PDB file of N, CA and C in Angstrom:
ATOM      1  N   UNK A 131      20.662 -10.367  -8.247  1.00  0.00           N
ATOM      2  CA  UNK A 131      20.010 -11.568  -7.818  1.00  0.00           C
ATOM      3  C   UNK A 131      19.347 -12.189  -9.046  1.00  0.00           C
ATOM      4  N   UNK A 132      19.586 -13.312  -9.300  1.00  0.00           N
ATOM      5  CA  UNK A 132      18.850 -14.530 -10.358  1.00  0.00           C
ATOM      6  C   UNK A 132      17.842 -15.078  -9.898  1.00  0.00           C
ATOM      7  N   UNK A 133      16.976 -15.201 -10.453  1.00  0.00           N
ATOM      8  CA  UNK A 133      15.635 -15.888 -10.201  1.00  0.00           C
ATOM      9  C   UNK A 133      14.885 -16.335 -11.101  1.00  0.00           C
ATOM     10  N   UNK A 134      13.542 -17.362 -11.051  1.00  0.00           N
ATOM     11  CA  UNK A 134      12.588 -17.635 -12.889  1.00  0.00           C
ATOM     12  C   UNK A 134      11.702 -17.171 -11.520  1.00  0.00           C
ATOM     13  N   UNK A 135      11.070 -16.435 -12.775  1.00  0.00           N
ATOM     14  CA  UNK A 135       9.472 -15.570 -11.990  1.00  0.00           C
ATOM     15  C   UNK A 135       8.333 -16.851 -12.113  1.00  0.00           C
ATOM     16  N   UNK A 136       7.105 -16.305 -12.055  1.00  0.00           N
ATOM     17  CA  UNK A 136       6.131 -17.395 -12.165  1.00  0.00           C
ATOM     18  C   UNK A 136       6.262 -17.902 -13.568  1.00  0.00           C
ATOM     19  N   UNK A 137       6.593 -17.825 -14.253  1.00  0.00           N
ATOM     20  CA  UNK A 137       5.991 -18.362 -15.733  1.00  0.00           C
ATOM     21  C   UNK A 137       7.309 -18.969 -15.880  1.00  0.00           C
ATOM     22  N   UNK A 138       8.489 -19.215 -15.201  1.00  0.00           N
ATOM     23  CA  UNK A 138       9.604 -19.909 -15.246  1.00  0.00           C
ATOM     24  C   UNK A 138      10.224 -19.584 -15.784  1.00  0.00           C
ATOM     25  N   UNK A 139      10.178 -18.061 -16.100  1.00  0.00           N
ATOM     26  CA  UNK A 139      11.553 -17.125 -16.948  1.00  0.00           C
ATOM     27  C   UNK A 139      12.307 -16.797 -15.944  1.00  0.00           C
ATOM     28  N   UNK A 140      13.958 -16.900 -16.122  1.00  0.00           N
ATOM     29  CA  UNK A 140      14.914 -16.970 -15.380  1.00  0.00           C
ATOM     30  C   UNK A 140      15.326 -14.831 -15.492  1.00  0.00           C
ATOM     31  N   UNK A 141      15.087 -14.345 -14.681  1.00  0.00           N
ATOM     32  CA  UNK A 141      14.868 -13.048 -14.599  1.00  0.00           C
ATOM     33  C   UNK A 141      16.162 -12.519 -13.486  1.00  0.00           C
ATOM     34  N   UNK A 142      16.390 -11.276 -13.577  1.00  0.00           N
ATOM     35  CA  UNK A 142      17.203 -10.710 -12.974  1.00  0.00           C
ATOM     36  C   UNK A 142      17.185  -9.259 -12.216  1.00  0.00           C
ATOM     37  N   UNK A 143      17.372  -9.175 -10.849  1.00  0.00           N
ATOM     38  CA  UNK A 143      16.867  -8.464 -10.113  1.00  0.00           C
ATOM     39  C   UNK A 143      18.436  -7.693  -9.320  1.00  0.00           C
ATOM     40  N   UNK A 144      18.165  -6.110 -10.034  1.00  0.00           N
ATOM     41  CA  UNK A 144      19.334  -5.405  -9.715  1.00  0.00           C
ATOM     42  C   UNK A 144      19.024  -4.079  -9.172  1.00  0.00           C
ATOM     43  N   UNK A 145      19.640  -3.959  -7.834  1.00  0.00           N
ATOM     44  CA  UNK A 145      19.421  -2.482  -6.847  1.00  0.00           C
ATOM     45  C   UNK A 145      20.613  -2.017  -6.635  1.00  0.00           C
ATOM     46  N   UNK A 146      20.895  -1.031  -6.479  1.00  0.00           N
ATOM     47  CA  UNK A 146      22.049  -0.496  -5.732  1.00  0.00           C
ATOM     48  C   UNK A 146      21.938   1.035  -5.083  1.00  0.00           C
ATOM     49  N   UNK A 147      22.531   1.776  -4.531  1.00  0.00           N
ATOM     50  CA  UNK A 147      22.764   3.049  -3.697  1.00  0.00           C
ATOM     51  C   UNK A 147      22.548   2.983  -2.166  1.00  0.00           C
ATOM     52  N   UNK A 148      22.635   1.302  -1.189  1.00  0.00           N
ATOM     53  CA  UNK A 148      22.512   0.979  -0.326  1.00  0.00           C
ATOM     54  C   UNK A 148      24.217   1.916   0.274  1.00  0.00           C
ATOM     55  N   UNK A 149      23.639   2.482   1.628  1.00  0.00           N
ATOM     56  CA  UNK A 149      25.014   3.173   2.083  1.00  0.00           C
ATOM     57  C   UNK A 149      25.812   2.320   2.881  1.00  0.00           C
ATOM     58  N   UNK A 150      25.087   1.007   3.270  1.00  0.00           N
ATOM     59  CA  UNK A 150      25.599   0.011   4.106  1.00  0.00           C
ATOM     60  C   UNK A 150      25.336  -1.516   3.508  1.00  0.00           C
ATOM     61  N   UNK A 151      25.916  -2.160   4.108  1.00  0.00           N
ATOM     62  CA  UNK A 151      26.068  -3.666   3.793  1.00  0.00           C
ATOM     63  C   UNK A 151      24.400  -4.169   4.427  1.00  0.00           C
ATOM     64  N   UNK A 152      24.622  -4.128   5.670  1.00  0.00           N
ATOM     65  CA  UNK A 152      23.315  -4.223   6.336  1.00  0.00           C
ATOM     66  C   UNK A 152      22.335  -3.798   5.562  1.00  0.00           C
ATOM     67  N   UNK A 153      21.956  -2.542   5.237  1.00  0.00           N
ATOM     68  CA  UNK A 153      20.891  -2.341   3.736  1.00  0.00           C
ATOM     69  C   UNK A 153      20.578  -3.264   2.889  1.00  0.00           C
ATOM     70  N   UNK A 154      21.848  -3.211   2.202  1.00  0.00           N
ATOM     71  CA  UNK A 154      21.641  -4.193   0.890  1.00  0.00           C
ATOM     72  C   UNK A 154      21.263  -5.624   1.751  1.00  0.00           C
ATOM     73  N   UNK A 155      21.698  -6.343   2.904  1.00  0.00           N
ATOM     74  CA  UNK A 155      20.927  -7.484   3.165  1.00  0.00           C
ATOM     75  C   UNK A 155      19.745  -7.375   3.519  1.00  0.00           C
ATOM     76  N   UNK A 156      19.097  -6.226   4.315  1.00  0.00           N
ATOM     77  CA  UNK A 156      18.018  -6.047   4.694  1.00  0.00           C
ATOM     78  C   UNK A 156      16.696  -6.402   2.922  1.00  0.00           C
ATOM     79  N   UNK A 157      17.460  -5.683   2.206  1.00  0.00           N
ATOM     80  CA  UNK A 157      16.966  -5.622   0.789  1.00  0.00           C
ATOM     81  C   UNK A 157      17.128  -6.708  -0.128  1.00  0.00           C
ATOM     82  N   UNK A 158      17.862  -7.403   0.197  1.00  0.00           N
ATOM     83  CA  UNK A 158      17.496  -9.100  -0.533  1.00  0.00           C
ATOM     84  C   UNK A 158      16.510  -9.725   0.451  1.00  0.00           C
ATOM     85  N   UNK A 159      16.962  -9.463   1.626  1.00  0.00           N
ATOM     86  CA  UNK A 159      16.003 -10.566   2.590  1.00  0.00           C
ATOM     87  C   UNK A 159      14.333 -10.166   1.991  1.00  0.00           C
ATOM     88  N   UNK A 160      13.955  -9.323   2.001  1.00  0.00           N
ATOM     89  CA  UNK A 160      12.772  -8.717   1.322  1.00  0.00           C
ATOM     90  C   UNK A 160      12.259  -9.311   0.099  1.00  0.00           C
ATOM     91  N   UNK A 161      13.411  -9.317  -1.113  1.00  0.00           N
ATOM     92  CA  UNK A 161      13.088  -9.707  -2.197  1.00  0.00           C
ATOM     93  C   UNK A 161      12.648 -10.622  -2.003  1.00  0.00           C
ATOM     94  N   UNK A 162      14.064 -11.493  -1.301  1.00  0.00           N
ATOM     95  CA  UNK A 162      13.757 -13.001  -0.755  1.00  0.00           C
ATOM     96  C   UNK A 162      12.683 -13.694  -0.607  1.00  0.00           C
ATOM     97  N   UNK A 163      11.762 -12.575   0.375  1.00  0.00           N
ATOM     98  CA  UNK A 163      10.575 -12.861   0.911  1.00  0.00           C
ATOM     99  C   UNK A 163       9.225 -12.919  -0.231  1.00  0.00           C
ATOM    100  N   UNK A 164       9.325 -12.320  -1.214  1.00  0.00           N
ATOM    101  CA  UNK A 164       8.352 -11.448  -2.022  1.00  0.00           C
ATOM    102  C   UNK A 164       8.393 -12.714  -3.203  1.00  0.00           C
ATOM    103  N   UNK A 165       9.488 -13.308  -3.192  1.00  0.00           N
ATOM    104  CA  UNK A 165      10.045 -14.394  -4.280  1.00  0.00           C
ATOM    105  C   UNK A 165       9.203 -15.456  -3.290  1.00  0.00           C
ATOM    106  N   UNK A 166       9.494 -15.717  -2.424  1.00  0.00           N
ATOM    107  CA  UNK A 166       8.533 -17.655  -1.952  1.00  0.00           C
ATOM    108  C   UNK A 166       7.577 -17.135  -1.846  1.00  0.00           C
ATOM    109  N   UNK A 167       6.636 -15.673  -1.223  1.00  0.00           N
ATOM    110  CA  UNK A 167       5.420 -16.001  -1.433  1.00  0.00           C
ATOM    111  C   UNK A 167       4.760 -15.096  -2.523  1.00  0.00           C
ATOM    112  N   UNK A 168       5.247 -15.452  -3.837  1.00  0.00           N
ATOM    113  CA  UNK A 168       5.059 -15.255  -5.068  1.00  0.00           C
ATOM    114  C   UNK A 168       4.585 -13.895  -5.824  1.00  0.00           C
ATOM    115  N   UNK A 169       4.972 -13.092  -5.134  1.00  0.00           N
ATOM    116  CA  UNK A 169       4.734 -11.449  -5.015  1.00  0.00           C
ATOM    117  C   UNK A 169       5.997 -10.697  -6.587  1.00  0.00           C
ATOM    118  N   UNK A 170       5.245 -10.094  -7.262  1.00  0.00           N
ATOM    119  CA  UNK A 170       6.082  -9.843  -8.541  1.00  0.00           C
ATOM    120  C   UNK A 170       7.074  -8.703  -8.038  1.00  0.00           C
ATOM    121  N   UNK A 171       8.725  -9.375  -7.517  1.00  0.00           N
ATOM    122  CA  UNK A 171       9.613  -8.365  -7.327  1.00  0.00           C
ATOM    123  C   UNK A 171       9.988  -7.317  -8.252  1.00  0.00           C
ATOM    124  N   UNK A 172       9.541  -7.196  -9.803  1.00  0.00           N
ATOM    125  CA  UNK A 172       9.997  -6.359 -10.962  1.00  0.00           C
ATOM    126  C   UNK A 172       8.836  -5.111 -10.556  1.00  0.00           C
ATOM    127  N   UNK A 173       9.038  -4.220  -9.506  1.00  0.00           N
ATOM    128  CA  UNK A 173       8.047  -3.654  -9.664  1.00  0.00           C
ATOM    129  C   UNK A 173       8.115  -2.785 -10.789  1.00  0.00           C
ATOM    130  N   UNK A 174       9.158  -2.243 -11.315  1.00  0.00           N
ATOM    131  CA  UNK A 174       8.931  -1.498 -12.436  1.00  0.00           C
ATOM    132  C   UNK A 174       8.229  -1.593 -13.673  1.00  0.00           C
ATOM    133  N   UNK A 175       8.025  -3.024 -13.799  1.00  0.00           N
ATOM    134  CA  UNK A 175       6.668  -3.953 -14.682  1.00  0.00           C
ATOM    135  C   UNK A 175       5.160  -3.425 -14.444  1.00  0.00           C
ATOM    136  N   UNK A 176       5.141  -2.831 -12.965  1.00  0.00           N
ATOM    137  CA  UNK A 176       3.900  -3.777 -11.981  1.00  0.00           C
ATOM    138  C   UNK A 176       3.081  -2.300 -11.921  1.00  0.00           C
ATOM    139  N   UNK A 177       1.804  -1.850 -11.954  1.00  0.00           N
ATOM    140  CA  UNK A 177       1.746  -0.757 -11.555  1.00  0.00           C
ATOM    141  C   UNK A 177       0.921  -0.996  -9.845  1.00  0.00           C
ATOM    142  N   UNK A 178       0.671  -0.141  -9.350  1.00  0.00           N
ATOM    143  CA  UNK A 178       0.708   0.069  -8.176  1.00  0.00           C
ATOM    144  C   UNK A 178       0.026  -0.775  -7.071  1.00  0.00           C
ATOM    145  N   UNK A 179      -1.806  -0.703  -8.528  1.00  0.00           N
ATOM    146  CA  UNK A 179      -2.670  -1.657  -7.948  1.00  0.00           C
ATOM    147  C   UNK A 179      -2.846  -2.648  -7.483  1.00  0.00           C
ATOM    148  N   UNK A 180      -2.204  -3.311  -8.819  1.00  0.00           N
ATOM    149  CA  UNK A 180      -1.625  -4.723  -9.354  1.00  0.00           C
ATOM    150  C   UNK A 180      -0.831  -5.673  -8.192  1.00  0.00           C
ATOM    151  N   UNK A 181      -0.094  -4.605  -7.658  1.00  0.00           N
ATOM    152  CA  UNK A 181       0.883  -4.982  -6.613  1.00  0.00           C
ATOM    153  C   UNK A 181       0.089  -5.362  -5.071  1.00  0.00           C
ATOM    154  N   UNK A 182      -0.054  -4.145  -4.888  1.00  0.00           N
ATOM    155  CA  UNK A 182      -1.067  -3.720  -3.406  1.00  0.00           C
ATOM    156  C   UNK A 182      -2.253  -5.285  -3.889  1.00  0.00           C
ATOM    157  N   UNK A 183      -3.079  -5.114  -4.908  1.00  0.00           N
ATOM    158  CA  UNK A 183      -3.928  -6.260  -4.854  1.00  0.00           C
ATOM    159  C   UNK A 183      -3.801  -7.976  -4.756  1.00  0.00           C
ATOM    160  N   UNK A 184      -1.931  -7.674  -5.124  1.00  0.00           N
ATOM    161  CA  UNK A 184      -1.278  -9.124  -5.103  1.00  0.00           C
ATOM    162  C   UNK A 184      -0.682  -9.525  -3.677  1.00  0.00           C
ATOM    163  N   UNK A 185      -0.455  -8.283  -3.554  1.00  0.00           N
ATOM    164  CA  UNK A 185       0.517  -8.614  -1.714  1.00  0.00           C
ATOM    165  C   UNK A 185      -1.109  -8.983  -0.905  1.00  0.00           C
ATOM    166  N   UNK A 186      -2.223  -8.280  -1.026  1.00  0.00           N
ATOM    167  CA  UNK A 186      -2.951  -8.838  -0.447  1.00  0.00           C
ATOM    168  C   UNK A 186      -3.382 -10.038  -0.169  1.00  0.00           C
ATOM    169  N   UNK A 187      -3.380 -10.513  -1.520  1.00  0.00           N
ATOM    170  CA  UNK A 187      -4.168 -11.842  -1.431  1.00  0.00           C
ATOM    171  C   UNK A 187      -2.884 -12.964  -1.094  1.00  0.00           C
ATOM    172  N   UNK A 188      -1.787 -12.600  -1.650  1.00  0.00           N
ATOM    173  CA  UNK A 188      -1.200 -13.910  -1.488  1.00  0.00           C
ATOM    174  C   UNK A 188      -0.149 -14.021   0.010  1.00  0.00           C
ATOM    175  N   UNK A 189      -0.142 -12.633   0.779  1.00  0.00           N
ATOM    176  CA  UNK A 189       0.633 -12.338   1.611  1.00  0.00           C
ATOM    177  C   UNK A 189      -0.303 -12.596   2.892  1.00  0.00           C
ATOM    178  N   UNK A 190      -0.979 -11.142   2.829  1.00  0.00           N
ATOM    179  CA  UNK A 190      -1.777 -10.475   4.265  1.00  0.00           C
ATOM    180  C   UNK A 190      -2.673 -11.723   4.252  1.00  0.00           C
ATOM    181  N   UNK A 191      -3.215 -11.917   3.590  1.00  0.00           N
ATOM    182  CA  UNK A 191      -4.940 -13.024   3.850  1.00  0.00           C
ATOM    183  C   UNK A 191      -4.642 -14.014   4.183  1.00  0.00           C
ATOM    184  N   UNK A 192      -3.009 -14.346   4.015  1.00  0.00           N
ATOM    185  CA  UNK A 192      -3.113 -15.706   5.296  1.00  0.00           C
ATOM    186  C   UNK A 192      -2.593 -15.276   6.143  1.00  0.00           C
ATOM    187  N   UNK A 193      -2.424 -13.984   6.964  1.00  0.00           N
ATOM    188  CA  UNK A 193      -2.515 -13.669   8.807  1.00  0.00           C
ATOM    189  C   UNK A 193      -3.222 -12.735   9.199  1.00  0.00           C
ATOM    190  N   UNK A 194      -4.425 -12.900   8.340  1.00  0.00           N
ATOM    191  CA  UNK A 194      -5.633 -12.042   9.370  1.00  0.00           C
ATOM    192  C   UNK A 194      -6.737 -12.652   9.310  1.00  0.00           C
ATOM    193  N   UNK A 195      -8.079 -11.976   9.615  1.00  0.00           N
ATOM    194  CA  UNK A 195      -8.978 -12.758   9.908  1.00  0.00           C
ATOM    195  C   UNK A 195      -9.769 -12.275   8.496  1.00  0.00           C
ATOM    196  N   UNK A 196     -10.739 -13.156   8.053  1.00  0.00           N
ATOM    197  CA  UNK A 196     -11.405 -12.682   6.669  1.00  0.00           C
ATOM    198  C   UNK A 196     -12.552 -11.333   6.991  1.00  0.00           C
ATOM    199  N   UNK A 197     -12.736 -10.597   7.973  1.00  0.00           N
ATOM    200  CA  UNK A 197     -13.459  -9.394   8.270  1.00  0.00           C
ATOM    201  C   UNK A 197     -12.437  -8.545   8.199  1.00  0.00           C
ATOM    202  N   UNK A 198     -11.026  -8.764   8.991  1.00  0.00           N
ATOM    203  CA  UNK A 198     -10.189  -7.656   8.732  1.00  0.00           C
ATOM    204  C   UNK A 198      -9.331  -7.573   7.009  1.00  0.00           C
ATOM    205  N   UNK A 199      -9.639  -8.758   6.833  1.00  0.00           N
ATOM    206  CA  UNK A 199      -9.117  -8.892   4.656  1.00  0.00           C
ATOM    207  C   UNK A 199      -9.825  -7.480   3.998  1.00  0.00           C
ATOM    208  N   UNK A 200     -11.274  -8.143   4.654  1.00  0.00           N
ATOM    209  CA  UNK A 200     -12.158  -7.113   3.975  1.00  0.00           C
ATOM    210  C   UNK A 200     -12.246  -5.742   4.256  1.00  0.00           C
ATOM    211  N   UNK A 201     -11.781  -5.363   4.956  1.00  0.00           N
ATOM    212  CA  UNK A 201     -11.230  -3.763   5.531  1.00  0.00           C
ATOM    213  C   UNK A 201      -9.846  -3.696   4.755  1.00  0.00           C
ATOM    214  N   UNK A 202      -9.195  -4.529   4.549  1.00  0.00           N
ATOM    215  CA  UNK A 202      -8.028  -3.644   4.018  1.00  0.00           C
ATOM    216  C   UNK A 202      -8.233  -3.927   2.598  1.00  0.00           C
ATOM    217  N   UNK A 203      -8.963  -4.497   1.971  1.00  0.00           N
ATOM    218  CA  UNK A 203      -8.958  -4.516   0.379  1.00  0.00           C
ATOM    219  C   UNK A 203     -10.035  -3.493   0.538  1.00  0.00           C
ATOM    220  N   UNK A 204     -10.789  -2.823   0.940  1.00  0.00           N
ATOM    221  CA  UNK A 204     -11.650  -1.405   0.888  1.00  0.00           C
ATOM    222  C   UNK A 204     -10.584  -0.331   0.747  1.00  0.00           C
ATOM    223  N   UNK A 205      -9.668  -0.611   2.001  1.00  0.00           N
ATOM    224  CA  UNK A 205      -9.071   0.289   2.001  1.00  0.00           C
ATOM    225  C   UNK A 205      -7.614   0.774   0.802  1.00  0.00           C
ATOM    226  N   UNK A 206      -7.400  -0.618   0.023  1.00  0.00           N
ATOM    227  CA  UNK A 206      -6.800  -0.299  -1.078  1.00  0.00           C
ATOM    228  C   UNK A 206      -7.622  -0.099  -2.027  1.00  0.00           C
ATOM    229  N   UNK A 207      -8.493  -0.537  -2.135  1.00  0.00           N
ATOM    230  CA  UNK A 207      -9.437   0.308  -3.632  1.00  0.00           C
ATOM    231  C   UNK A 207      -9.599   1.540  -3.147  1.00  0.00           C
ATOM    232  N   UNK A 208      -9.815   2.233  -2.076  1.00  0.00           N
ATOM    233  CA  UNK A 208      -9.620   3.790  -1.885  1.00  0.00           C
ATOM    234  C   UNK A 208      -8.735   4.035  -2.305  1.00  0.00           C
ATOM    235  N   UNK A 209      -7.502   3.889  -1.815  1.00  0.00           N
ATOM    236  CA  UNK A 209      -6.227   4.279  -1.815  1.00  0.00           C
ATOM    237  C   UNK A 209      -5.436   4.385  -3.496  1.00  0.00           C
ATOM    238  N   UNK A 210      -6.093   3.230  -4.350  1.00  0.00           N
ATOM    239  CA  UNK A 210      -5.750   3.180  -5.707  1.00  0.00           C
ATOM    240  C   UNK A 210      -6.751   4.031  -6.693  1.00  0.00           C
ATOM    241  N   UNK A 211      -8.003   4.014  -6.530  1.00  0.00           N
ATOM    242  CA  UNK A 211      -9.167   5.553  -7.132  1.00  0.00           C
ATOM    243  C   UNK A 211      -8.396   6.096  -6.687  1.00  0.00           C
ATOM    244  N   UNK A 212      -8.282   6.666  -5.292  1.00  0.00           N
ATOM    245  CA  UNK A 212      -7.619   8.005  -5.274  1.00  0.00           C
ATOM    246  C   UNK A 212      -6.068   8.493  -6.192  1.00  0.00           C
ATOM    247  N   UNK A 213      -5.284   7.286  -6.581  1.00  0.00           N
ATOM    248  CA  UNK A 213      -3.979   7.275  -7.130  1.00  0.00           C
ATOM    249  C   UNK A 213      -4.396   7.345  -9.095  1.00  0.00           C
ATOM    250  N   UNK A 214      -5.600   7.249  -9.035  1.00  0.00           N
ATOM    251  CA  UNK A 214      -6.061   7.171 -10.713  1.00  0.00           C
ATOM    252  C   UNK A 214      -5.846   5.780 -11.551  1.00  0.00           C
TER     253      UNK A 214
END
Protein backbone atom coordinates (compact mmCIF):
# COMPACT_ATOMS: atom_id res chain seq x y z
CA UNK A 1 0.00 0.00 0.00
CA UNK A 2 1.26 3.73 -1.05
CA UNK A 3 0.57 6.50 0.96
CA UNK A 4 2.38 10.37 2.08
CA UNK A 5 2.24 10.22 5.92
CA UNK A 6 1.68 13.53 7.73
CA UNK A 7 4.64 15.47 6.67
CA UNK A 8 3.69 14.52 2.95
CA UNK A 9 6.32 11.82 2.45
CA UNK A 10 4.98 9.36 0.02
CA UNK A 11 5.68 6.11 2.25
CA UNK A 12 5.06 2.50 1.82
CA UNK A 13 3.21 0.06 3.80
CA UNK A 14 4.00 -3.79 3.41
CA UNK A 15 2.40 -7.00 5.39
CA UNK A 16 2.13 -10.34 4.44
CA UNK A 17 1.54 -14.11 6.07
CA UNK A 18 -2.35 -13.42 5.84
CA UNK A 19 -3.75 -17.25 5.34
CA UNK A 20 -6.78 -15.77 3.59
CA UNK A 21 -7.82 -13.09 1.23
CA UNK A 22 -10.44 -11.93 3.72
CA UNK A 23 -7.38 -11.24 6.23
CA UNK A 24 -5.39 -9.33 4.11
CA UNK A 25 -8.72 -7.10 3.42
CA UNK A 26 -9.67 -7.09 6.88
CA UNK A 27 -5.90 -5.61 7.24
CA UNK A 28 -5.93 -2.80 4.74
CA UNK A 29 -9.39 -1.82 5.81
CA UNK A 30 -7.60 -1.07 9.23
CA UNK A 31 -4.68 0.62 7.79
CA UNK A 32 -7.21 2.35 5.79
CA UNK A 33 -8.77 3.47 8.83
CA UNK A 34 -5.56 4.53 10.87
CA UNK A 35 -4.50 6.58 7.50
CA UNK A 36 -7.88 9.20 7.51
CA UNK A 37 -7.82 9.48 11.06
CA UNK A 38 -4.17 10.24 11.06
CA UNK A 39 -2.84 7.46 13.32
CA UNK A 40 1.06 6.58 12.37
CA UNK A 41 0.53 3.11 10.42
CA UNK A 42 4.65 2.49 10.46
CA UNK A 43 4.39 1.07 13.74
CA UNK A 44 7.78 -0.22 13.60
CA UNK A 45 8.93 3.63 13.79
CA UNK A 46 6.43 4.18 16.70
CA UNK A 47 7.10 2.90 20.14
CA UNK A 48 4.24 1.78 22.07
CA UNK A 49 3.33 4.90 24.03
CA UNK A 50 3.54 7.14 21.30
CA UNK A 51 0.94 5.09 19.59
CA UNK A 52 -1.62 4.19 22.48
CA UNK A 53 -1.25 8.19 23.27
CA UNK A 54 -2.01 9.01 19.53
CA UNK A 55 -4.95 6.57 18.93
CA UNK A 56 -6.27 8.26 21.94
CA UNK A 57 -6.47 11.56 21.21
CA UNK A 58 -7.12 11.54 17.65
CA UNK A 59 -9.40 8.34 17.52
CA UNK A 60 -11.24 7.40 21.00
CA UNK A 61 -11.84 11.24 22.23
CA UNK A 62 -14.13 11.86 19.59
CA UNK A 63 -16.64 8.85 20.81
CA UNK A 64 -16.63 9.14 24.36
CA UNK A 65 -17.45 11.37 26.87
CA UNK A 66 -14.45 13.67 28.33
CA UNK A 67 -14.78 11.76 32.05
CA UNK A 68 -14.52 8.47 30.31
CA UNK A 69 -11.15 10.10 28.01
CA UNK A 70 -9.92 10.62 31.34
CA UNK A 71 -10.13 7.03 32.60
CA UNK A 72 -8.63 5.65 29.71
CA UNK A 73 -5.57 7.97 29.35
CA UNK A 74 -4.96 6.90 33.31
CA UNK A 75 -5.33 3.82 32.25
CA UNK A 76 -2.64 3.98 29.47
CA UNK A 77 -0.09 5.77 31.50
CA UNK A 78 -0.45 2.63 33.79
CA UNK A 79 -0.27 0.36 31.23
CA UNK A 80 2.96 2.16 29.53
CA UNK A 81 5.09 2.66 33.35
CA UNK A 82 4.28 -0.67 33.68
CA UNK A 83 5.81 -1.53 29.92
CA UNK A 84 9.07 0.82 30.93
Amino acid sequence: MNFQDSSGHRTRKWESGFTTKRQAENRLGELLTQIETGLNVNASHTAFGQFLNEWLERYVSKRVRGSTMDGYRQRAKHIVDGLG
